[in-house]
Amino acid sequence: MIKGLAISTVWVLDQDRAKEFYTQKLGLEVRTDMTMGEGGMRWLTVGAKGQPDVELTLMVPSASSMDPESAEAMTTLVSKGVLGAGVLATDDIHGDYEKLKARGVEFLSEPQERPYGTEAIFRDDSGNWFSFTQRRQGDLDTDKDWTC
């Protein structure tokens, strides 16, 4: 049976640049950086320190991962900044927001109260957007605004 999420793909435009962004700006650690087979696909994964069971694979859309037409379409979507890659959790949204902003992370919104907690939105170096969220304790606060 399914035990949980282990690896999720984030489509990026340049793996070296993404590796620098995710490790130096976001503070994640490299888990794997290898080439699969001679001249094959680069397998680059990162993850949060203290959470060894979950990784993000930083993948470039290419012929090694999909057909050329799909790779071009995915590259266009990533470049346009329309893909949301997920939610990254924190237990100090205001402090960590300031730290990441000082490291050059582009935030689209400052921390705002939401029904599920306090959230700020940022983009990675390829254009993917993430929710950066400190979860609220207890049930949803349905009196809070759901809009972005």
CSV table of N, CA and C in Angstrom, one decimal:
chain,number,residue,atom,x,y,z
A,1,MET,N,0.8,-1.2,0.0
A,1,MET,CA,0.0,0.0,0.0
A,1,MET,C,0.9,1.3,0.0
A,2,ILE,N,0.3,2.3,-0.4
A,2,ILE,CA,1.0,3.6,-0.4
A,2,ILE,C,1.3,4.1,1.0
A,3,LYS,N,2.6,4.4,1.2
A,3,LYS,CA,3.0,4.9,2.6
A,3,LYS,C,3.2,6.4,2.6
A,4,GLY,N,3.2,7.0,1.5
A,4,GLY,CA,3.4,8.5,1.5
A,4,GLY,C,4.1,8.9,0.2
A,5,LEU,N,4.3,10.2,0.1
A,5,LEU,CA,5.0,10.9,-1.0
A,5,LEU,C,6.5,10.7,-0.8
A,6,ALA,N,7.2,10.3,-1.8
A,6,ALA,CA,8.7,10.2,-1.7
A,6,ALA,C,9.4,11.2,-2.5
A,7,ILE,N,9.0,11.3,-3.8
A,7,ILE,CA,9.7,12.2,-4.8
A,7,ILE,C,8.6,12.9,-5.6
A,8,SER,N,8.8,14.2,-5.8
A,8,SER,CA,8.0,15.0,-6.7
A,8,SER,C,8.8,15.8,-7.6
A,9,THR,N,8.4,15.9,-8.9
A,9,THR,CA,9.2,16.6,-9.9
A,9,THR,C,8.8,18.1,-9.9
A,10,VAL,N,9.9,18.9,-10.0
A,10,VAL,CA,9.8,20.3,-10.3
A,10,VAL,C,10.5,20.6,-11.6
A,11,TRP,N,9.8,21.0,-12.6
A,11,TRP,CA,10.4,21.3,-13.9
A,11,TRP,C,11.1,22.6,-13.9
A,12,VAL,N,12.4,22.6,-14.2
A,12,VAL,CA,13.3,23.8,-14.2
A,12,VAL,C,13.9,24.0,-15.6
A,13,LEU,N,14.4,25.2,-15.8
A,13,LEU,CA,15.0,25.5,-17.1
A,13,LEU,C,16.5,25.2,-17.2
A,14,ASP,N,17.1,25.2,-16.0
A,14,ASP,CA,18.6,25.0,-16.0
A,14,ASP,C,18.9,24.3,-14.6
A,15,GLN,N,19.4,23.1,-14.7
A,15,GLN,CA,19.6,22.3,-13.4
A,15,GLN,C,20.7,22.9,-12.6
A,16,ASP,N,21.8,23.4,-13.2
A,16,ASP,CA,22.8,24.0,-12.3
A,16,ASP,C,22.3,25.3,-11.6
A,17,ARG,N,21.6,26.1,-12.3
A,17,ARG,CA,21.0,27.3,-11.7
A,17,ARG,C,20.0,26.9,-10.6
A,18,ALA,N,19.2,25.9,-10.9
A,18,ALA,CA,18.2,25.5,-10.0
A,18,ALA,C,18.8,24.9,-8.7
A,19,LYS,N,19.9,24.1,-8.9
A,19,LYS,CA,20.6,23.5,-7.8
A,19,LYS,C,21.1,24.6,-6.9
A,20,GLU,N,21.7,25.7,-7.4
A,20,GLU,CA,22.2,26.8,-6.6
A,20,GLU,C,21.0,27.5,-5.9
A,21,PHE,N,19.9,27.7,-6.6
A,21,PHE,CA,18.7,28.4,-6.0
A,21,PHE,C,18.2,27.6,-4.8
A,22,TYR,N,17.9,26.3,-5.0
A,22,TYR,CA,17.3,25.5,-4.0
A,22,TYR,C,18.2,25.2,-2.8
A,23,THR,N,19.5,25.2,-3.0
A,23,THR,CA,20.4,24.9,-1.9
A,23,THR,C,20.9,26.2,-1.3
A,24,GLN,N,21.3,27.2,-2.0
A,24,GLN,CA,21.9,28.4,-1.4
A,24,GLN,C,20.8,29.4,-1.0
A,25,LYS,N,19.7,29.5,-1.7
A,25,LYS,CA,18.7,30.5,-1.4
A,25,LYS,C,17.7,29.9,-0.4
A,26,LEU,N,17.2,28.7,-0.8
A,26,LEU,CA,16.1,28.0,0.0
A,26,LEU,C,16.7,27.2,1.2
A,27,GLY,N,18.0,26.8,1.1
A,27,GLY,CA,18.6,26.1,2.2
A,27,GLY,C,18.3,24.6,2.2
A,28,LEU,N,17.9,24.0,1.0
A,28,LEU,CA,17.7,22.6,0.9
A,28,LEU,C,19.0,21.9,0.7
A,29,GLU,N,19.1,20.6,0.8
A,29,GLU,CA,20.4,19.9,0.6
A,29,GLU,C,20.3,19.0,-0.6
A,30,VAL,N,21.4,18.8,-1.3
A,30,VAL,CA,21.4,17.9,-2.4
A,30,VAL,C,21.4,16.5,-1.9
A,31,ARG,N,20.5,15.7,-2.5
A,31,ARG,CA,20.4,14.3,-2.1
A,31,ARG,C,21.1,13.4,-3.2
A,32,THR,N,20.8,13.7,-4.4
A,32,THR,CA,21.4,13.0,-5.5
A,32,THR,C,21.8,13.9,-6.7
A,33,ASP,N,22.9,13.7,-7.3
A,33,ASP,CA,23.3,14.5,-8.5
A,33,ASP,C,24.1,13.6,-9.3
A,34,MET,N,23.5,12.9,-10.3
A,34,MET,CA,24.2,11.9,-11.1
A,34,MET,C,23.6,11.9,-12.5
A,35,THR,N,24.3,11.3,-13.4
A,35,THR,CA,23.8,11.1,-14.8
A,35,THR,C,23.5,9.6,-14.9
A,36,MET,N,22.3,9.4,-15.4
A,36,MET,CA,21.8,8.0,-15.6
A,36,MET,C,22.2,7.4,-16.9
A,37,GLY,N,23.2,6.6,-16.9
A,37,GLY,CA,23.7,6.0,-18.2
A,37,GLY,C,24.6,7.0,-18.9
A,38,GLU,N,25.3,6.5,-19.9
A,38,GLU,CA,26.2,7.3,-20.7
A,38,GLU,C,25.4,8.3,-21.5
A,39,GLY,N,25.7,9.6,-21.3
A,39,GLY,CA,25.0,10.6,-22.0
A,39,GLY,C,23.5,10.7,-21.7
A,40,GLY,N,23.2,10.1,-20.5
A,40,GLY,CA,21.8,10.1,-20.2
A,40,GLY,C,21.3,11.3,-19.4
A,41,MET,N,20.1,11.1,-18.8
A,41,MET,CA,19.4,12.1,-18.1
A,41,MET,C,20.1,12.4,-16.7
A,42,ARG,N,20.2,13.7,-16.4
A,42,ARG,CA,20.8,14.1,-15.1
A,42,ARG,C,19.7,13.9,-14.0
A,43,TRP,N,20.0,13.2,-13.0
A,43,TRP,CA,19.0,13.0,-11.9
A,43,TRP,C,19.5,13.8,-10.7
A,44,LEU,N,18.8,14.9,-10.5
A,44,LEU,CA,19.2,15.9,-9.4
A,44,LEU,C,18.0,16.0,-8.4
A,45,THR,N,18.3,15.6,-7.2
A,45,THR,CA,17.2,15.8,-6.2
A,45,THR,C,17.7,16.6,-5.0
A,46,VAL,N,16.8,17.3,-4.4
A,46,VAL,CA,17.1,18.1,-3.2
A,46,VAL,C,16.0,17.8,-2.2
A,47,GLY,N,16.3,18.1,-0.9
A,47,GLY,CA,15.3,17.9,0.1
A,47,GLY,C,15.6,18.8,1.3
A,48,ALA,N,14.6,18.9,2.2
A,48,ALA,CA,14.8,19.7,3.4
A,48,ALA,C,15.6,18.8,4.4
A,49,LYS,N,16.5,19.5,5.1
A,49,LYS,CA,17.3,18.8,6.2
A,49,LYS,C,16.3,18.4,7.2
A,50,GLY,N,16.4,17.2,7.7
A,50,GLY,CA,15.5,16.7,8.7
A,50,GLY,C,14.3,16.0,8.2
A,51,GLN,N,14.2,16.0,6.8
A,51,GLN,CA,13.0,15.3,6.2
A,51,GLN,C,13.6,14.4,5.1
A,52,PRO,N,14.2,13.3,5.5
A,52,PRO,CA,14.9,12.4,4.5
A,52,PRO,C,14.1,11.7,3.6
A,53,ASP,N,12.8,11.5,3.9
A,53,ASP,CA,11.9,10.7,3.1
A,53,ASP,C,11.2,11.4,1.9
A,54,VAL,N,11.4,12.7,1.8
A,54,VAL,CA,10.8,13.5,0.7
A,54,VAL,C,11.8,14.3,-0.1
A,55,GLU,N,11.8,14.1,-1.4
A,55,GLU,CA,12.7,14.8,-2.3
A,55,GLU,C,12.0,15.5,-3.4
A,56,LEU,N,12.6,16.6,-3.9
A,56,LEU,CA,12.2,17.2,-5.1
A,56,LEU,C,13.2,16.9,-6.2
A,57,THR,N,12.7,16.4,-7.3
A,57,THR,CA,13.6,16.1,-8.5
A,57,THR,C,13.5,17.4,-9.4
A,58,LEU,N,14.7,18.0,-9.6
A,58,LEU,CA,14.8,19.2,-10.4
A,58,LEU,C,15.1,18.7,-11.9
A,59,MET,N,14.1,18.7,-12.7
A,59,MET,CA,14.2,18.1,-14.1
A,59,MET,C,14.0,19.2,-15.1
A,60,VAL,N,14.8,19.1,-16.2
A,60,VAL,CA,14.7,19.9,-17.3
A,60,VAL,C,13.8,19.2,-18.3
A,61,PRO,N,12.7,19.8,-18.9
A,61,PRO,CA,11.9,19.1,-19.9
A,61,PRO,C,12.8,18.8,-21.1
A,62,SER,N,13.0,17.6,-21.4
A,62,SER,CA,13.9,17.2,-22.6
A,62,SER,C,13.4,15.9,-23.2
A,63,ALA,N,14.1,15.6,-24.3
A,63,ALA,CA,13.8,14.3,-25.0
A,63,ALA,C,14.0,13.1,-24.1
A,64,SER,N,14.8,13.2,-23.1
A,64,SER,CA,15.1,12.1,-22.2
A,64,SER,C,13.9,11.9,-21.2
A,65,SER,N,13.1,12.9,-21.0
A,65,SER,CA,12.0,12.7,-20.1
A,65,SER,C,10.6,12.8,-20.8
A,66,MET,N,10.5,13.2,-22.0
A,66,MET,CA,9.2,13.3,-22.7
A,66,MET,C,9.5,13.6,-24.2
A,67,ASP,N,8.4,13.5,-25.0
A,67,ASP,CA,8.6,13.7,-26.4
A,67,ASP,C,8.9,15.2,-26.7
A,68,PRO,N,9.6,15.5,-27.8
A,68,PRO,CA,10.0,16.9,-28.1
A,68,PRO,C,8.9,18.0,-28.0
A,69,GLU,N,7.7,17.7,-28.5
A,69,GLU,CA,6.6,18.6,-28.5
A,69,GLU,C,6.2,18.9,-27.1
A,70,SER,N,6.1,17.9,-26.2
A,70,SER,CA,5.7,18.1,-24.8
A,70,SER,C,6.8,18.8,-24.1
A,71,ALA,N,8.1,18.5,-24.4
A,71,ALA,CA,9.2,19.2,-23.7
A,71,ALA,C,9.1,20.7,-24.0
A,72,GLU,N,8.9,21.0,-25.3
A,72,GLU,CA,8.7,22.4,-25.7
A,72,GLU,C,7.6,23.1,-25.0
A,73,ALA,N,6.4,22.4,-24.9
A,73,ALA,CA,5.3,23.0,-24.2
A,73,ALA,C,5.5,23.2,-22.7
A,74,MET,N,6.2,22.2,-22.1
A,74,MET,CA,6.5,22.3,-20.7
A,74,MET,C,7.5,23.5,-20.4
A,75,THR,N,8.5,23.6,-21.3
A,75,THR,CA,9.4,24.7,-21.1
A,75,THR,C,8.7,26.0,-21.2
A,76,THR,N,7.8,26.1,-22.2
A,76,THR,CA,7.0,27.4,-22.3
A,76,THR,C,6.2,27.7,-21.1
A,77,LEU,N,5.5,26.7,-20.5
A,77,LEU,CA,4.7,26.9,-19.3
A,77,LEU,C,5.6,27.3,-18.1
A,78,VAL,N,6.7,26.6,-17.9
A,78,VAL,CA,7.7,27.0,-16.8
A,78,VAL,C,8.1,28.4,-17.0
A,79,SER,N,8.6,28.7,-18.3
A,79,SER,CA,9.1,30.1,-18.6
A,79,SER,C,8.1,31.2,-18.3
A,80,LYS,N,6.8,30.9,-18.5
A,80,LYS,CA,5.7,31.8,-18.3
A,80,LYS,C,5.4,32.0,-16.8
A,81,GLY,N,5.9,31.1,-16.0
A,81,GLY,CA,5.6,31.2,-14.6
A,81,GLY,C,4.2,30.9,-14.2
A,82,VAL,N,3.6,29.9,-14.9
A,82,VAL,CA,2.2,29.6,-14.6
A,82,VAL,C,2.1,28.3,-13.8
A,83,LEU,N,3.2,27.6,-13.5
A,83,LEU,CA,3.1,26.3,-12.8
A,83,LEU,C,3.3,26.5,-11.3
A,84,GLY,N,2.4,26.0,-10.5
A,84,GLY,CA,2.6,26.0,-9.1
A,84,GLY,C,3.2,24.7,-8.7
A,85,ALA,N,4.3,24.7,-8.0
A,85,ALA,CA,5.0,23.5,-7.7
A,85,ALA,C,4.7,22.8,-6.4
A,86,GLY,N,4.0,23.6,-5.5
A,86,GLY,CA,3.6,23.0,-4.2
A,86,GLY,C,3.7,23.9,-3.1
A,87,VAL,N,3.7,23.3,-1.9
A,87,VAL,CA,3.7,24.1,-0.6
A,87,VAL,C,4.9,23.7,0.1
A,88,LEU,N,5.7,24.7,0.5
A,88,LEU,CA,6.9,24.4,1.4
A,88,LEU,C,6.5,25.0,2.8
A,89,ALA,N,6.7,24.1,3.8
A,89,ALA,CA,6.3,24.5,5.2
A,89,ALA,C,7.4,25.1,6.0
A,90,THR,N,6.9,25.9,6.9
A,90,THR,CA,7.8,26.6,7.9
A,90,THR,C,7.1,26.7,9.2
A,91,ASP,N,7.9,26.9,10.3
A,91,ASP,CA,7.2,27.1,11.6
A,91,ASP,C,7.5,28.5,12.0
A,92,ASP,N,8.1,29.4,11.1
A,92,ASP,CA,8.4,30.8,11.4
A,92,ASP,C,8.2,31.6,10.2
A,93,ILE,N,7.0,31.7,9.7
A,93,ILE,CA,6.8,32.4,8.4
A,93,ILE,C,7.4,33.8,8.3
A,94,HIS,N,7.2,34.6,9.3
A,94,HIS,CA,7.7,36.0,9.2
A,94,HIS,C,9.2,36.0,9.3
A,95,GLY,N,9.9,35.3,10.1
A,95,GLY,CA,11.3,35.3,10.2
A,95,GLY,C,11.9,34.7,9.0
A,96,ASP,N,11.4,33.5,8.5
A,96,ASP,CA,12.0,32.9,7.3
A,96,ASP,C,11.7,33.6,6.1
A,97,TYR,N,10.5,34.3,6.0
A,97,TYR,CA,10.2,35.2,4.9
A,97,TYR,C,11.3,36.2,4.7
A,98,GLU,N,11.7,36.9,5.8
A,98,GLU,CA,12.7,37.9,5.8
A,98,GLU,C,14.1,37.3,5.4
A,99,LYS,N,14.4,36.2,5.9
A,99,LYS,CA,15.7,35.5,5.6
A,99,LYS,C,15.8,35.2,4.1
A,100,LEU,N,14.7,34.6,3.6
A,100,LEU,CA,14.7,34.2,2.1
A,100,LEU,C,14.7,35.4,1.2
A,101,LYS,N,14.0,36.4,1.6
A,101,LYS,CA,13.9,37.7,0.9
A,101,LYS,C,15.3,38.3,0.8
A,102,ALA,N,16.0,38.3,1.9
A,102,ALA,CA,17.4,38.8,2.0
A,102,ALA,C,18.4,38.0,1.1
A,103,ARG,N,18.1,36.7,0.9
A,103,ARG,CA,18.9,35.9,0.0
A,103,ARG,C,18.6,36.1,-1.4
A,104,GLY,N,17.6,36.9,-1.7
A,104,GLY,CA,17.2,37.2,-3.1
A,104,GLY,C,16.0,36.4,-3.7
A,105,VAL,N,15.3,35.7,-2.8
A,105,VAL,CA,14.1,35.0,-3.3
A,105,VAL,C,13.0,36.0,-3.6
A,106,GLU,N,12.5,35.8,-4.8
A,106,GLU,CA,11.4,36.7,-5.3
A,106,GLU,C,10.1,36.3,-4.8
A,107,PHE,N,9.5,37.1,-3.9
A,107,PHE,CA,8.2,36.9,-3.3
A,107,PHE,C,7.1,37.6,-4.1
A,108,LEU,N,6.1,37.0,-4.4
A,108,LEU,CA,4.9,37.6,-5.1
A,108,LEU,C,3.9,38.2,-4.1
A,109,SER,N,4.0,37.7,-2.9
A,109,SER,CA,3.1,38.3,-1.8
A,109,SER,C,3.8,38.1,-0.5
A,110,GLU,N,3.6,39.1,0.4
A,110,GLU,CA,4.0,39.0,1.8
A,110,GLU,C,3.2,38.0,2.5
A,111,PRO,N,3.6,37.6,3.7
A,111,PRO,CA,2.8,36.7,4.5
A,111,PRO,C,1.4,37.3,4.8
A,112,GLN,N,0.4,36.4,4.5
A,112,GLN,CA,-1.0,36.8,4.7
A,112,GLN,C,-1.7,35.7,5.4
A,113,GLU,N,-2.7,36.1,6.3
A,113,GLU,CA,-3.5,35.1,7.0
A,113,GLU,C,-4.5,34.5,6.0
A,114,ARG,N,-4.5,33.2,6.1
A,114,ARG,CA,-5.4,32.4,5.3
A,114,ARG,C,-6.2,31.4,6.2
A,115,PRO,N,-7.2,30.8,5.7
A,115,PRO,CA,-8.0,29.8,6.6
A,115,PRO,C,-7.1,28.7,7.1
A,116,TYR,N,-6.0,28.3,6.4
A,116,TYR,CA,-5.2,27.2,6.7
A,116,TYR,C,-3.9,27.6,7.4
A,117,GLY,N,-3.6,28.9,7.5
A,117,GLY,CA,-2.4,29.4,8.2
A,117,GLY,C,-2.0,30.7,7.6
A,118,THR,N,-0.7,31.0,7.7
A,118,THR,CA,-0.1,32.2,7.2
A,118,THR,C,0.7,31.8,6.0
A,119,GLU,N,0.5,32.5,4.8
A,119,GLU,CA,1.1,32.1,3.6
A,119,GLU,C,1.8,33.3,2.9
A,120,ALA,N,2.9,33.0,2.2
A,120,ALA,CA,3.5,34.0,1.3
A,120,ALA,C,3.8,33.1,0.0
A,121,ILE,N,3.8,33.8,-1.1
A,121,ILE,CA,4.0,33.1,-2.4
A,121,ILE,C,5.4,33.6,-3.0
A,122,PHE,N,6.2,32.6,-3.4
A,122,PHE,CA,7.4,33.0,-4.1
A,122,PHE,C,7.6,32.2,-5.4
A,123,ARG,N,8.6,32.7,-6.2
A,123,ARG,CA,8.9,32.0,-7.4
A,123,ARG,C,10.4,31.5,-7.3
A,124,ASP,N,10.6,30.3,-7.9
A,124,ASP,CA,12.0,29.9,-8.0
A,124,ASP,C,12.7,30.6,-9.2
A,125,ASP,N,13.9,30.2,-9.5
A,125,ASP,CA,14.7,30.8,-10.5
A,125,ASP,C,14.2,30.5,-11.9
A,126,SER,N,13.3,29.5,-12.1
A,126,SER,CA,12.8,29.1,-13.4
A,126,SER,C,11.4,29.8,-13.6
A,127,GLY,N,10.7,30.2,-12.6
A,127,GLY,CA,9.4,30.8,-12.7
A,127,GLY,C,8.3,30.0,-12.0
A,128,ASN,N,8.6,28.8,-11.5
A,128,ASN,CA,7.6,28.1,-10.7
A,128,ASN,C,7.2,28.8,-9.4
A,129,TRP,N,6.0,28.8,-9.0
A,129,TRP,CA,5.6,29.5,-7.8
A,129,TRP,C,5.3,28.4,-6.7
A,130,PHE,N,5.6,28.8,-5.5
A,130,PHE,CA,5.4,27.9,-4.3
A,130,PHE,C,4.6,28.7,-3.3
A,131,SER,N,3.8,28.0,-2.6
A,131,SER,CA,3.2,28.6,-1.4
A,131,SER,C,4.2,28.3,-0.2
A,132,PHE,N,4.5,29.3,0.5
A,132,PHE,CA,5.4,29.1,1.7
A,132,PHE,C,4.5,29.4,2.9
A,133,THR,N,4.2,28.3,3.6
A,133,THR,CA,3.1,28.4,4.6
A,133,THR,C,3.5,27.9,6.0
A,134,GLN,N,3.0,28.6,7.0
A,134,GLN,CA,3.0,28.2,8.4
A,134,GLN,C,1.6,27.8,8.7
A,135,ARG,N,1.4,26.5,8.9
A,135,ARG,CA,0.1,25.9,9.1
A,135,ARG,C,-0.5,26.4,10.4
A,136,ARG,N,-1.8,26.6,10.4
A,136,ARG,CA,-2.5,27.1,11.6
A,136,ARG,C,-2.8,25.9,12.4
A,137,GLN,N,-2.7,26.1,13.7
A,137,GLN,CA,-3.1,25.0,14.7
A,137,GLN,C,-4.6,24.8,14.7
A,138,GLY,N,-5.1,23.6,14.7
A,138,GLY,CA,-6.5,23.3,14.8
A,138,GLY,C,-7.2,23.3,13.5
A,139,ASP,N,-8.5,23.6,13.5
A,139,ASP,CA,-9.3,23.5,12.3
A,139,ASP,C,-9.1,24.8,11.4
A,140,LEU,N,-9.6,24.7,10.2
A,140,LEU,CA,-9.6,25.8,9.3
A,140,LEU,C,-10.3,27.0,10.0
A,141,ASP,N,-9.8,28.2,9.7
A,141,ASP,CA,-10.6,29.4,10.1
A,141,ASP,C,-11.3,29.9,8.9
A,142,THR,N,-12.6,29.5,8.8
A,142,THR,CA,-13.3,29.8,7.6
A,142,THR,C,-13.7,31.3,7.5
A,143,ASP,N,-13.4,32.1,8.5
A,143,ASP,CA,-13.7,33.5,8.5
A,143,ASP,C,-12.6,34.3,7.7
A,144,LYS,N,-11.5,33.6,7.5
A,144,LYS,CA,-10.4,34.2,6.8
A,144,LYS,C,-10.6,34.2,5.3
A,145,ASP,N,-10.0,35.1,4.6
A,145,ASP,CA,-10.2,35.3,3.1
A,145,ASP,C,-9.5,34.1,2.4
A,146,TRP,N,-10.1,33.5,1.4
A,146,TRP,CA,-9.5,32.5,0.6
A,146,TRP,C,-8.8,33.0,-0.6
A,147,THR,N,-9.0,34.3,-1.0
A,147,THR,CA,-8.5,34.8,-2.2
A,147,THR,C,-7.0,35.1,-2.1
A,148,CYS,N,-6.3,35.2,-3.3
A,148,CYS,CA,-4.9,35.5,-3.3
A,148,CYS,C,-4.7,36.9,-3.6
